[in-house]
Coordinates of C-alpha atoms in Angstrom, one line a residue:
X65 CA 190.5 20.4 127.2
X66 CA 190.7 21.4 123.7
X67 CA 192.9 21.0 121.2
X68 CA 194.4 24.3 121.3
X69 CA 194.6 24.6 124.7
X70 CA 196.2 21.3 125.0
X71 CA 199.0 22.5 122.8
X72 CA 199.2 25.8 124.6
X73 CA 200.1 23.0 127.7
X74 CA 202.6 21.7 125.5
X75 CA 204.3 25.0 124.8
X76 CA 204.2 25.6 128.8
X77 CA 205.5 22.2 129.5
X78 CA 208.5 23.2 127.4
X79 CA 209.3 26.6 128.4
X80 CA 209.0 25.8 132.0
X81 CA 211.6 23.4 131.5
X82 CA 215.3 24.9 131.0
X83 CA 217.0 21.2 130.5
X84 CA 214.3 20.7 127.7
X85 CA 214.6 23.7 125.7
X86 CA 218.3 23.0 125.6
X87 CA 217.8 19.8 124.7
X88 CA 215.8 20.6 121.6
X89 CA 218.3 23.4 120.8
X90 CA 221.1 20.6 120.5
X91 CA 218.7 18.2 119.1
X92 CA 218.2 20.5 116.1
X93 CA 221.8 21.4 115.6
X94 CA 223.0 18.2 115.8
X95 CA 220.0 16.5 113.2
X96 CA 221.9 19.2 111.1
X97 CA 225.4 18.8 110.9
X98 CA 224.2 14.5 110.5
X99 CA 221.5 16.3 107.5
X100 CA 224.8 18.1 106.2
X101 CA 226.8 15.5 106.0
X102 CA 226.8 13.5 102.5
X103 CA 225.5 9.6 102.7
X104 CA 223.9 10.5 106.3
X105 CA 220.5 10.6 106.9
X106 CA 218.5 11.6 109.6
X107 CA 217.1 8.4 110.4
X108 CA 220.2 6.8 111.2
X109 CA 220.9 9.8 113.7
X110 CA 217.7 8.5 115.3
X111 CA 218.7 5.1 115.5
X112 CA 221.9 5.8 117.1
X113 CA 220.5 8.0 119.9
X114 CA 217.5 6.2 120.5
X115 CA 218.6 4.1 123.1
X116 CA 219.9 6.8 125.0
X117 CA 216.9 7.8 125.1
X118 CA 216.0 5.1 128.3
X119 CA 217.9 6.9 130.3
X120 CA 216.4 10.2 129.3
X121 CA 212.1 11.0 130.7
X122 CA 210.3 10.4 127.7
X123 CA 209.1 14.2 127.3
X124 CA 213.1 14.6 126.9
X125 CA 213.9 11.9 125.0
X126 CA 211.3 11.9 122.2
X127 CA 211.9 15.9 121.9
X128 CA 215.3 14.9 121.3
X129 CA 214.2 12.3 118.6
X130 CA 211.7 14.8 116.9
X131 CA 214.4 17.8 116.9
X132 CA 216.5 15.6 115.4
X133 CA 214.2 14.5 112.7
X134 CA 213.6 17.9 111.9
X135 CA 216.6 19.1 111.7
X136 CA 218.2 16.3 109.8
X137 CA 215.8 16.6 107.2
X138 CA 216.3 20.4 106.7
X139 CA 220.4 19.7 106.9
X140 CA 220.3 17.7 103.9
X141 CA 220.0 20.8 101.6
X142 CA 223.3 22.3 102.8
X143 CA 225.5 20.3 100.8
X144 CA 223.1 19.8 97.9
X145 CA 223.2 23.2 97.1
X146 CA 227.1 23.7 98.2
X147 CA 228.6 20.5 96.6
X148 CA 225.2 19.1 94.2
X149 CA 225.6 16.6 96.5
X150 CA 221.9 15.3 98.6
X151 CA 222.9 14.8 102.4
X152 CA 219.4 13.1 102.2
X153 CA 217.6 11.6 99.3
X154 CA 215.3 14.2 100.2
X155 CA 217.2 17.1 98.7
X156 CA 218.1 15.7 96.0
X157 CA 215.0 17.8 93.8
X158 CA 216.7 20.7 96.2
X159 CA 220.4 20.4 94.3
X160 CA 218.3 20.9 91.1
X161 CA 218.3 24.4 91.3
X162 CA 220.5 25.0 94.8
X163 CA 223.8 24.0 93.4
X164 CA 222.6 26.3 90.2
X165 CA 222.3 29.4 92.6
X166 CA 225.8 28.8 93.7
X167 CA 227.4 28.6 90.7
X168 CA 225.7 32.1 90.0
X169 CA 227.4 33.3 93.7
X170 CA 223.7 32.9 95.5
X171 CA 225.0 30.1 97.8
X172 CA 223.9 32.3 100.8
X173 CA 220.5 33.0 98.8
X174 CA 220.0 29.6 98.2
X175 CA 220.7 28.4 102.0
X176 CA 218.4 31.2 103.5
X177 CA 215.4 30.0 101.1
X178 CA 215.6 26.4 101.9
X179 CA 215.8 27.1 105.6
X180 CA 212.9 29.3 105.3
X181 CA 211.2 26.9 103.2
X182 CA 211.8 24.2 105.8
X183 CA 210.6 25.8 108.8
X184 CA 207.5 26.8 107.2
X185 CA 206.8 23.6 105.6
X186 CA 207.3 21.9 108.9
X187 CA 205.2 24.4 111.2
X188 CA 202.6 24.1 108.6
X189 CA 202.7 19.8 109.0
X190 CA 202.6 20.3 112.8
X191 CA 200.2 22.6 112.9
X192 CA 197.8 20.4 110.7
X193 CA 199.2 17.4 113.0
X194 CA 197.9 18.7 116.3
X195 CA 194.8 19.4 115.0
X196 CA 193.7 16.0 113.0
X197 CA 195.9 13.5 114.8
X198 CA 193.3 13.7 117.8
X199 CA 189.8 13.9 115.5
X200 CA 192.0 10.3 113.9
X201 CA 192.6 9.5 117.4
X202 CA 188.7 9.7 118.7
X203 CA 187.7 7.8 115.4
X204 CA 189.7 5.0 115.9
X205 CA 188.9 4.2 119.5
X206 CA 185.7 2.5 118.1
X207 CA 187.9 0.4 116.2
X208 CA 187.9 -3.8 117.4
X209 CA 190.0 -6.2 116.0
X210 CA 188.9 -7.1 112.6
X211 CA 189.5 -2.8 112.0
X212 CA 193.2 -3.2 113.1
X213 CA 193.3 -6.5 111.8
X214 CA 192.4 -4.8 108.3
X215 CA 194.4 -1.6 109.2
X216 CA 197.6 -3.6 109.6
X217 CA 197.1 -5.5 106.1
X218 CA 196.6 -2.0 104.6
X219 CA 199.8 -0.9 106.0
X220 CA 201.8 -4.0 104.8
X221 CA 200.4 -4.0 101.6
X222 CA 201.0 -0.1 100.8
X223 CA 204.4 0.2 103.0
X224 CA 205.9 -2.9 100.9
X225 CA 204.0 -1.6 97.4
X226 CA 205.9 1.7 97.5
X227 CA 209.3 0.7 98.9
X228 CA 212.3 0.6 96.2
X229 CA 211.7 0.6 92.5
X230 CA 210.5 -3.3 92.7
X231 CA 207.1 -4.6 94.0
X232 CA 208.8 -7.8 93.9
X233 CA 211.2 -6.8 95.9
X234 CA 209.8 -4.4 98.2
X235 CA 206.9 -7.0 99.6
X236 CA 209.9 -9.9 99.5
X237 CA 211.1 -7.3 102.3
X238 CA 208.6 -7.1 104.0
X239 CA 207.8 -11.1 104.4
X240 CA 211.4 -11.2 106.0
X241 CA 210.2 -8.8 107.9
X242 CA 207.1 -10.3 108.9
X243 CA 209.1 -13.8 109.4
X244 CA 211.3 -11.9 111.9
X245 CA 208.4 -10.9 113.8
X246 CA 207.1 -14.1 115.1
X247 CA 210.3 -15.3 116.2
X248 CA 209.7 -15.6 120.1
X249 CA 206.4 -16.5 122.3
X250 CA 203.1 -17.1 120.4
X251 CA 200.8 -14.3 121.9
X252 CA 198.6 -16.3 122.4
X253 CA 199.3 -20.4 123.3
X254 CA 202.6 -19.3 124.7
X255 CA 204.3 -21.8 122.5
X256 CA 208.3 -20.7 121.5
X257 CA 208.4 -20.7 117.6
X258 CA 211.4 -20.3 115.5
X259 CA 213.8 -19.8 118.0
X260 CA 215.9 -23.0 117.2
X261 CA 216.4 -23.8 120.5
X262 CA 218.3 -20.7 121.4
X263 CA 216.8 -19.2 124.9
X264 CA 218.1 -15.6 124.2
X265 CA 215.2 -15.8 121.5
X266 CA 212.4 -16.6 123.6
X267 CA 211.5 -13.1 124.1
X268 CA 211.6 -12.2 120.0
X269 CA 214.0 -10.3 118.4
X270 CA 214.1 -6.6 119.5
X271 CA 212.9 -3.9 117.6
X272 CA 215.6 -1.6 118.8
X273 CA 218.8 -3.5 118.1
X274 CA 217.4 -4.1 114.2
X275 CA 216.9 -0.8 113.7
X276 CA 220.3 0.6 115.0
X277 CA 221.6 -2.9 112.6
X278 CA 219.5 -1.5 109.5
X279 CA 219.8 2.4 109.5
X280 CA 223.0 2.6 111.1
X281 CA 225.4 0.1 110.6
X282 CA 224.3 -0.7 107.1
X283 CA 224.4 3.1 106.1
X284 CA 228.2 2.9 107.7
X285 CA 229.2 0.3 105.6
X286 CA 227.5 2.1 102.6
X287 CA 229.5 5.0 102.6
X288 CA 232.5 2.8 103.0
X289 CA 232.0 1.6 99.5
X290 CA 230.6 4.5 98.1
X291 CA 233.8 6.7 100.0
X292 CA 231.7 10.0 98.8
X293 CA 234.0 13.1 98.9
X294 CA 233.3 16.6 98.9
X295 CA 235.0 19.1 96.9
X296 CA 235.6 22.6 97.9
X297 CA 233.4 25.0 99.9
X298 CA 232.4 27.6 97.6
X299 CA 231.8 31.5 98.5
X300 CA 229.5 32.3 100.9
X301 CA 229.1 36.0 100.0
X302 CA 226.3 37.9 98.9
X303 CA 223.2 39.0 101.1
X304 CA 222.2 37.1 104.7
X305 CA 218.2 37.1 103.6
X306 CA 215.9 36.4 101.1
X307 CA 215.1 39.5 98.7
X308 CA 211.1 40.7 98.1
X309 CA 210.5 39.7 95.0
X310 CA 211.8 36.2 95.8
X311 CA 209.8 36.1 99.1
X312 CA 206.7 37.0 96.8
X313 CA 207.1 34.7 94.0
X314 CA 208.2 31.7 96.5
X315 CA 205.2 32.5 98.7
X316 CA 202.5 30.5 97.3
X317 CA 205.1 27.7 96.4
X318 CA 205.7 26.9 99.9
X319 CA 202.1 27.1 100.7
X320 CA 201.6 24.5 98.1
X321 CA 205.1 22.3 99.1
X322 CA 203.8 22.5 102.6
X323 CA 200.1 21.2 101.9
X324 CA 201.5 18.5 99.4
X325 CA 204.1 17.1 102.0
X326 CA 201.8 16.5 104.5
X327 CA 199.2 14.8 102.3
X328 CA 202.4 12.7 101.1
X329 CA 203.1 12.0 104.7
X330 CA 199.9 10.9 105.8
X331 CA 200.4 8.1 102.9
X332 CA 201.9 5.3 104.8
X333 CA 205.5 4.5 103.1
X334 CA 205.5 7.2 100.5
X335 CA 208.9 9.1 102.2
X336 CA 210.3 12.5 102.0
X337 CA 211.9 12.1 98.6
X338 CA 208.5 11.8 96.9
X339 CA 207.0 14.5 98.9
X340 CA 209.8 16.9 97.3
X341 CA 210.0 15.7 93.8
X342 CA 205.6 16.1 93.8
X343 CA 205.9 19.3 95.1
X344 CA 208.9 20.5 92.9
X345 CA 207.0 18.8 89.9
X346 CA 204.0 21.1 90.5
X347 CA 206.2 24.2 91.3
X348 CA 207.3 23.8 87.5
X349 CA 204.3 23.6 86.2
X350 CA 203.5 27.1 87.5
X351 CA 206.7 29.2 86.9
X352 CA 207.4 32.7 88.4
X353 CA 209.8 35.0 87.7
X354 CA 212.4 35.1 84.7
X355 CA 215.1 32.2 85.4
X356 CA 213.8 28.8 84.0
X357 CA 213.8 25.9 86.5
X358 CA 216.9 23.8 86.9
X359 CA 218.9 27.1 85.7
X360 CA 218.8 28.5 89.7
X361 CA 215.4 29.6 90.0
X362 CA 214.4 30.3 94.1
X363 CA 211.2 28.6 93.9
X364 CA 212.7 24.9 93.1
X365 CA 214.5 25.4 96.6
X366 CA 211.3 26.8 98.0
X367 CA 209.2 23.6 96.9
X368 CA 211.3 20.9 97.2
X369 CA 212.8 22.3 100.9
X370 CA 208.9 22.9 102.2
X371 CA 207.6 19.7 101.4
X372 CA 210.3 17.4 102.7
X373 CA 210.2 18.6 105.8
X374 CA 206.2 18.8 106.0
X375 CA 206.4 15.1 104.9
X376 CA 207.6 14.5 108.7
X377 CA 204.1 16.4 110.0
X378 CA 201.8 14.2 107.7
X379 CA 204.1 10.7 108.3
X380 CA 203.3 11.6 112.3
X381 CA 199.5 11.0 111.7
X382 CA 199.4 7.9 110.9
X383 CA 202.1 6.2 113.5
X384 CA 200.9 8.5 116.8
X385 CA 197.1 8.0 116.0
X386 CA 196.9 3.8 114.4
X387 CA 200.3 2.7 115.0
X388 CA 201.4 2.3 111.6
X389 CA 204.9 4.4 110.4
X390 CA 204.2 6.7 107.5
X391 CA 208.3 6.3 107.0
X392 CA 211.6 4.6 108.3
X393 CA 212.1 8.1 110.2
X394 CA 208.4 7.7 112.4
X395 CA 209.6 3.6 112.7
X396 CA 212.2 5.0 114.8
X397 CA 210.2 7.8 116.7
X398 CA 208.0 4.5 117.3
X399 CA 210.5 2.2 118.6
X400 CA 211.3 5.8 121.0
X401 CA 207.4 5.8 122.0
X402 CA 208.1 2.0 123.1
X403 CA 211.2 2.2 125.5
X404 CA 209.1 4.4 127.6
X405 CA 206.2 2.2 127.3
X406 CA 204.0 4.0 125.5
X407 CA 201.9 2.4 122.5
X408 CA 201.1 4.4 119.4
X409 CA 197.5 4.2 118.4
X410 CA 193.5 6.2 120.0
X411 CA 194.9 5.2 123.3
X412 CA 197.7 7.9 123.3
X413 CA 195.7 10.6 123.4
X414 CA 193.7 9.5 126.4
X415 CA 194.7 10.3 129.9
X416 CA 197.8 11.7 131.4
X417 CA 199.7 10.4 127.7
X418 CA 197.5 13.1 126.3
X419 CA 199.9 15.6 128.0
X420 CA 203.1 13.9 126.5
X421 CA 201.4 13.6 123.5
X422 CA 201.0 17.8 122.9
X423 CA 204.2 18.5 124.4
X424 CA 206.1 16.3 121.5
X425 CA 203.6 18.2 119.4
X426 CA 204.7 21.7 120.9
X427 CA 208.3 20.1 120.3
X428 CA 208.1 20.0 116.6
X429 CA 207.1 23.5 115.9
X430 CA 209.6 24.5 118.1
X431 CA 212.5 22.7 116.0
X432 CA 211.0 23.8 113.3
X433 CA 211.5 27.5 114.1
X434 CA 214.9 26.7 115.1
X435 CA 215.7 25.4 112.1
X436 CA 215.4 28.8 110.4
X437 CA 217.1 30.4 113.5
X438 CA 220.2 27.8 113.5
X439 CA 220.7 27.6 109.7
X440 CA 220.9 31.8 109.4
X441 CA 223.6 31.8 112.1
X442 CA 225.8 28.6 111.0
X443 CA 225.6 28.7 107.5
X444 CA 229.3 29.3 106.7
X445 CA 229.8 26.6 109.5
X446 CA 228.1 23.7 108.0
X447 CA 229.7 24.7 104.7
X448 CA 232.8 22.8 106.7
X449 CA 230.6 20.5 107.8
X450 CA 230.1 18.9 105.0
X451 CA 234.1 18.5 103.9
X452 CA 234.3 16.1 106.8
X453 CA 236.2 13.0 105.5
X454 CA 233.8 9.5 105.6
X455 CA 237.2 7.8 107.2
X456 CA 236.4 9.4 109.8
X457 CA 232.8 9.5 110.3
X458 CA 232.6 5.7 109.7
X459 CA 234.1 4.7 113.1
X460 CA 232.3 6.9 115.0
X461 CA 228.8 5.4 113.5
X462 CA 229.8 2.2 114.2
X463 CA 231.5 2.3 117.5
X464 CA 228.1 4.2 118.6
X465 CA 226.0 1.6 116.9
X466 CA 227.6 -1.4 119.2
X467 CA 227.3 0.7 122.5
X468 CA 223.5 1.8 121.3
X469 CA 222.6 -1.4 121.1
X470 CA 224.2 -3.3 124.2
X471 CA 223.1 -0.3 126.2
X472 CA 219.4 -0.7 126.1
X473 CA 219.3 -4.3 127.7
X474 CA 223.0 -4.7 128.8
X475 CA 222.7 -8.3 126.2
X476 CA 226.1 -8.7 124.0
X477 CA 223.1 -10.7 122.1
X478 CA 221.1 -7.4 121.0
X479 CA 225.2 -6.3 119.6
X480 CA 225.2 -9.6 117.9
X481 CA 221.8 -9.4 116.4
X482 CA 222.6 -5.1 115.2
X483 CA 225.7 -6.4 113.2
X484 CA 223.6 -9.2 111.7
X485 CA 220.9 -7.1 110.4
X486 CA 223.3 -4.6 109.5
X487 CA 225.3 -6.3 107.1
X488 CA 221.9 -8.0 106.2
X489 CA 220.6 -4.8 105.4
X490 CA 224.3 -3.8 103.6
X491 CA 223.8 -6.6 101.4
X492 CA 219.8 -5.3 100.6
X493 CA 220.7 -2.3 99.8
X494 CA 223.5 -3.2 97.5
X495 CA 220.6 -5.8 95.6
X496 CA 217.5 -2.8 95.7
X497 CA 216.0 -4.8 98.3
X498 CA 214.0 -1.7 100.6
X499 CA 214.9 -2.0 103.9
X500 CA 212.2 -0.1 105.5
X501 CA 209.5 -2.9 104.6
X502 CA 211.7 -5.3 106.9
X503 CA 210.9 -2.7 110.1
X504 CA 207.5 -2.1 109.0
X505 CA 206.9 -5.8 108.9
X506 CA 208.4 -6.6 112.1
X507 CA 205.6 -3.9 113.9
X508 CA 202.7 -4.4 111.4
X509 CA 202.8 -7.8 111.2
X510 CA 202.4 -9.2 115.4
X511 CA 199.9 -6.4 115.4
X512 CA 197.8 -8.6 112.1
X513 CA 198.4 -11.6 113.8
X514 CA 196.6 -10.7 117.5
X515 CA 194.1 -9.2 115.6
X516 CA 193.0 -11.6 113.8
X517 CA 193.4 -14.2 116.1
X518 CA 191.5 -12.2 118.9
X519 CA 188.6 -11.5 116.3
X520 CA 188.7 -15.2 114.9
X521 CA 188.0 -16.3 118.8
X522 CA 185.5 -14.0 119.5
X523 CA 183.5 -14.8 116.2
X524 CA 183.9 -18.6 116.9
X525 CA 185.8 -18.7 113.5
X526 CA 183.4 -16.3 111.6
X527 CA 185.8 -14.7 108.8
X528 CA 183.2 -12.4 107.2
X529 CA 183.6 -10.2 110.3
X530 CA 186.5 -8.5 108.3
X531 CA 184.3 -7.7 105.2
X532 CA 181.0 -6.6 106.8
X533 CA 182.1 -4.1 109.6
X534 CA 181.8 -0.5 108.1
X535 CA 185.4 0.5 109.0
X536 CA 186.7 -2.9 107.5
X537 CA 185.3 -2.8 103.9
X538 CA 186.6 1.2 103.5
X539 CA 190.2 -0.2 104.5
X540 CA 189.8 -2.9 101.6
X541 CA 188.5 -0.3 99.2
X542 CA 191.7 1.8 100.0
X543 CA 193.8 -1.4 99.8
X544 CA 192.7 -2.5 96.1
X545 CA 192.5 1.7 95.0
X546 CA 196.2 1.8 96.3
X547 CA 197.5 -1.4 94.9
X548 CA 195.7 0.0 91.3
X549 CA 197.1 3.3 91.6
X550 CA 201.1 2.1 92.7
X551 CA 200.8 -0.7 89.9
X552 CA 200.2 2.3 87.2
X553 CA 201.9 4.9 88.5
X554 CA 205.3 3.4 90.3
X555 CA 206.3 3.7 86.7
X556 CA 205.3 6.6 85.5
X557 CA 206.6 8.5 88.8
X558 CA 210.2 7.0 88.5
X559 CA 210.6 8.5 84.8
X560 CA 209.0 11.7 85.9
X561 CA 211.8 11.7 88.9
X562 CA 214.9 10.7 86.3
X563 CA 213.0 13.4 83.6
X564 CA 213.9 16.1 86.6
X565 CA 217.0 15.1 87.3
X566 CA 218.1 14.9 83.9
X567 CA 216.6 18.3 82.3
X568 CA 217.4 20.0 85.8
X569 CA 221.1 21.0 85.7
X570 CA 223.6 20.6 83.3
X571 CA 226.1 18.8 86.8
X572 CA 224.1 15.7 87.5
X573 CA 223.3 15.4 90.9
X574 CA 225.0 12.7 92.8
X575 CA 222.6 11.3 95.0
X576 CA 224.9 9.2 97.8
X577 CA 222.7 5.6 97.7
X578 CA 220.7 5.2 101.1
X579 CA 218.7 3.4 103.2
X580 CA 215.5 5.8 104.1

């Protein structure tokens, strides 16, 4: 079947199913009140419903996990144009302009273009998803070990380069994380290897429980220090929809945004927050209309709002077709992909996971729409949203954190090990140590190590296999033309980011510190 006609068995799939269509619908709403809320990000709404999602069938349970993705994303503008206040570090070029327009009475404007912006942004990344995730897909099932073995490096090197504002710090990150990963069964002797001893550690440390520790509990104890609190909700008048002249000069910026956050996306460990501050870099450079940007021009919403949420498309690529997480939001959807026994890489779009595969597909346009749909109808509600107290949100995080993670293999050890790594991760953040390199190294790296064991046996100890295959020496070329190009710009692209926040709006924007 083709490509279009497998999503058009996606669609199907989903409108034939009542209990999935609703699912989605709450998924979306839900990823938005979390996106409105300040200090919460969509990937820690992830981690706290993803092991739930065992009880769920997968087509179910990931929908749930992408609508949620979605619509957390999108729900991070709300109170960055309301309050100049990110919900996500990916609005944060949003509040630029979006808390400007409110402060000229064009909250509702304001709301309407970034919820426009964010469903076409994101229909635009699925779309370009569900056509070159499977071309990736047939590629790389001529791939052997020394490709994946080579693939993984790449991963690891660019993942940990990019994270946080230190190199240093960011591949210290992700060593820990590749330290964590052996703990357990060698793969291949069968030998027990850091486990000290303890048999709850014989079967490795579970993915699921650290991520729950590391995007939710450490975001909880976060905003416990930070205690970010939201002023009050401003007017909500003026018009429902967009007006013609800003629909025509915002046009071609969320073409642009869209195009940009994918390509962003695809970049393994680039994020969201990049995607928007790119796109809303090149939306300045182009000016329409007659209000300056950072004064409340449209178009800042319209690029920062479109790329962000296209970054989730692009980051897809990557994890569904070779296994590697373009972001700590797709680390989750992986760690979904792997309750119901399904392994990301070529192999998922082969046979009846083909099927799954479109529907989750089919699932993100969906949300996507939705999110346009949802944020038109409960604007004025989520402008309450956001005034929700963090004394009260804390406890609910938490309490869901500990059930989340005894839940998925009934072991008080998985509770024990989520309240480790989350006040590991507390004390990371608190240091600007990344925490996303410690989950990226904890699936990247046992996937390096089989790999190049498996291809070291089969060459009878011949390393050269990993510099003479042809797929090989293009992943080395991209490793040394990425580590040149983060070593130059990492730099360059901080001070462009700080530049923008500074000259953008005379309120600074307070960006609640997070984890993603």
């Amino acid at each position: 079947m083709d490509i279009f006609g497998s999503l058009l068995g996606g669609f199907g799939s989903i409108l034939g199913s009542p209990m999935l269509i609703a699912a989605i619908v709450a998924a979306v709403i839900a990823g938005m009140v979390v996106g409105a809320l300040p200090g919460l990000t969509a990937t820690m709404a992830m981690a706290l419903f993803l092991p739930f999602t065992f009880l769920l069938e997968p087509d179910i349970g990931l929908s749930v996990l992408m609508g949620i993705f979605a619509g957390g994303i999108a729900g991070g503008s709300v109170p960055a144009i309301l309050l100049n206040v990110p919900g996500t570090p990916a609005s944060a070029a949003t509040a630029l302009d979006g808390y400007a327009m409110t402060k000229r009475g064009r909250a509702r404007e304001a709301l309407s273009m970034a919820m426009f912006a964010s469903a076409v942004g994101g229909v635009v990344s699925a779309l370009l998803l569900s056509v070159l995730a499977p071309l990736i897909a047939r590629l790389a099932l001529n791939f052997q070990a020394p490709e994946f073995f080579v693939l993984a490096i790449y991963g690891l090197t660019i993942i940990a380069a990019v994270a946080g504002k230190s190199l240093l710090k960011g591949y210290v990150s992700g060593l820990f994380g590749l330290i964590v990963g052996l703990v357990g069964l060698d793969p291949i002797s069968g030998q027990l290897r850091l486990t000290f001893g303890e048999t709850e550690l014989s079967g490795g440390i579970s993915l699921i429980p650290v991520l729950i520790g590391v995007f939710g509990i450490t975001q909880a104890l976060v905003l416990i220090r930070q205690s970010t609190s939201a002023g009050a909700v401003p007017s909500m008048s003026g018009p429902l929809w967009l007006t013609k002249t800003d629909l025509k000069n915002s046009g071609t910026t969320i073409a642009r945004g869209s195009l940009i956050g994918t390509a962003i996306g695809v970049i393994p460990g680039t994020g969201t927050d990049i995607g928007a501050f790119l796109s809303y870099s090149e939306a300045k450079r182009r000016p329409k209309g007659r209000i300056p940007f950072g004064k409340g021009n449209p178009q800042g919403v319209a690029a920062s709002e479109s790329a962000n949420n296209a970054v989730v498309g692009g980051a897809m690529i990557p994890m569904m077709t070779l296994g590697i997480p373009g972001e700590a939001g797709t680390a989750v959807l992986l760690g979904g992909l792997l309750i119901h026994g399904l392994t990301p890489g070529p192999q998922l779009f082969t046979g009846e996971q083909s099927s799954l595969v479109y529907t989750i597909f089919a699932t993100f346009i969906i949300a996507n729409i939705l999110i346009l749909v949802v944020g038109l109808v409960a604007a004025r509600v989520f402008s309450y949203v956001v005034r929700i107290p963090t004394h009260v949100i804390v406890p609910v995080i938490i309490t869901l954190c500990l059930i989340g993670a005894y839940a998925i293999n009934n072991r008080f050890t998985d509770v024990l090990i989520a309240v480790v790594f989350g006040v590991l991760g507390y004390f990371m953040v608190t240091h600007d140590f990344p925490v996303s390199p410690v989950i990226l190294g904890m699936i990247l790296g046992p996937m390096a190590e089989v790999n190049f064991r498996r291809a070291m046996t089969i060459t009878g100890g011949d390393w050269t296999v990993f510099f003479t295959r042809p797929a090989s020496i293009l992943f080395w070329l991209l490793i040394i033309v990425s580590l040149i190009y983060v070593w130059r710009s990492g730099k360059k692209q901080q001070k462009q980011m700080d530049t923008l926040l500074d000259e953008g709006s005379t309120d600074s924007v307070r960006v609640p510190r997070s984890i993603d």
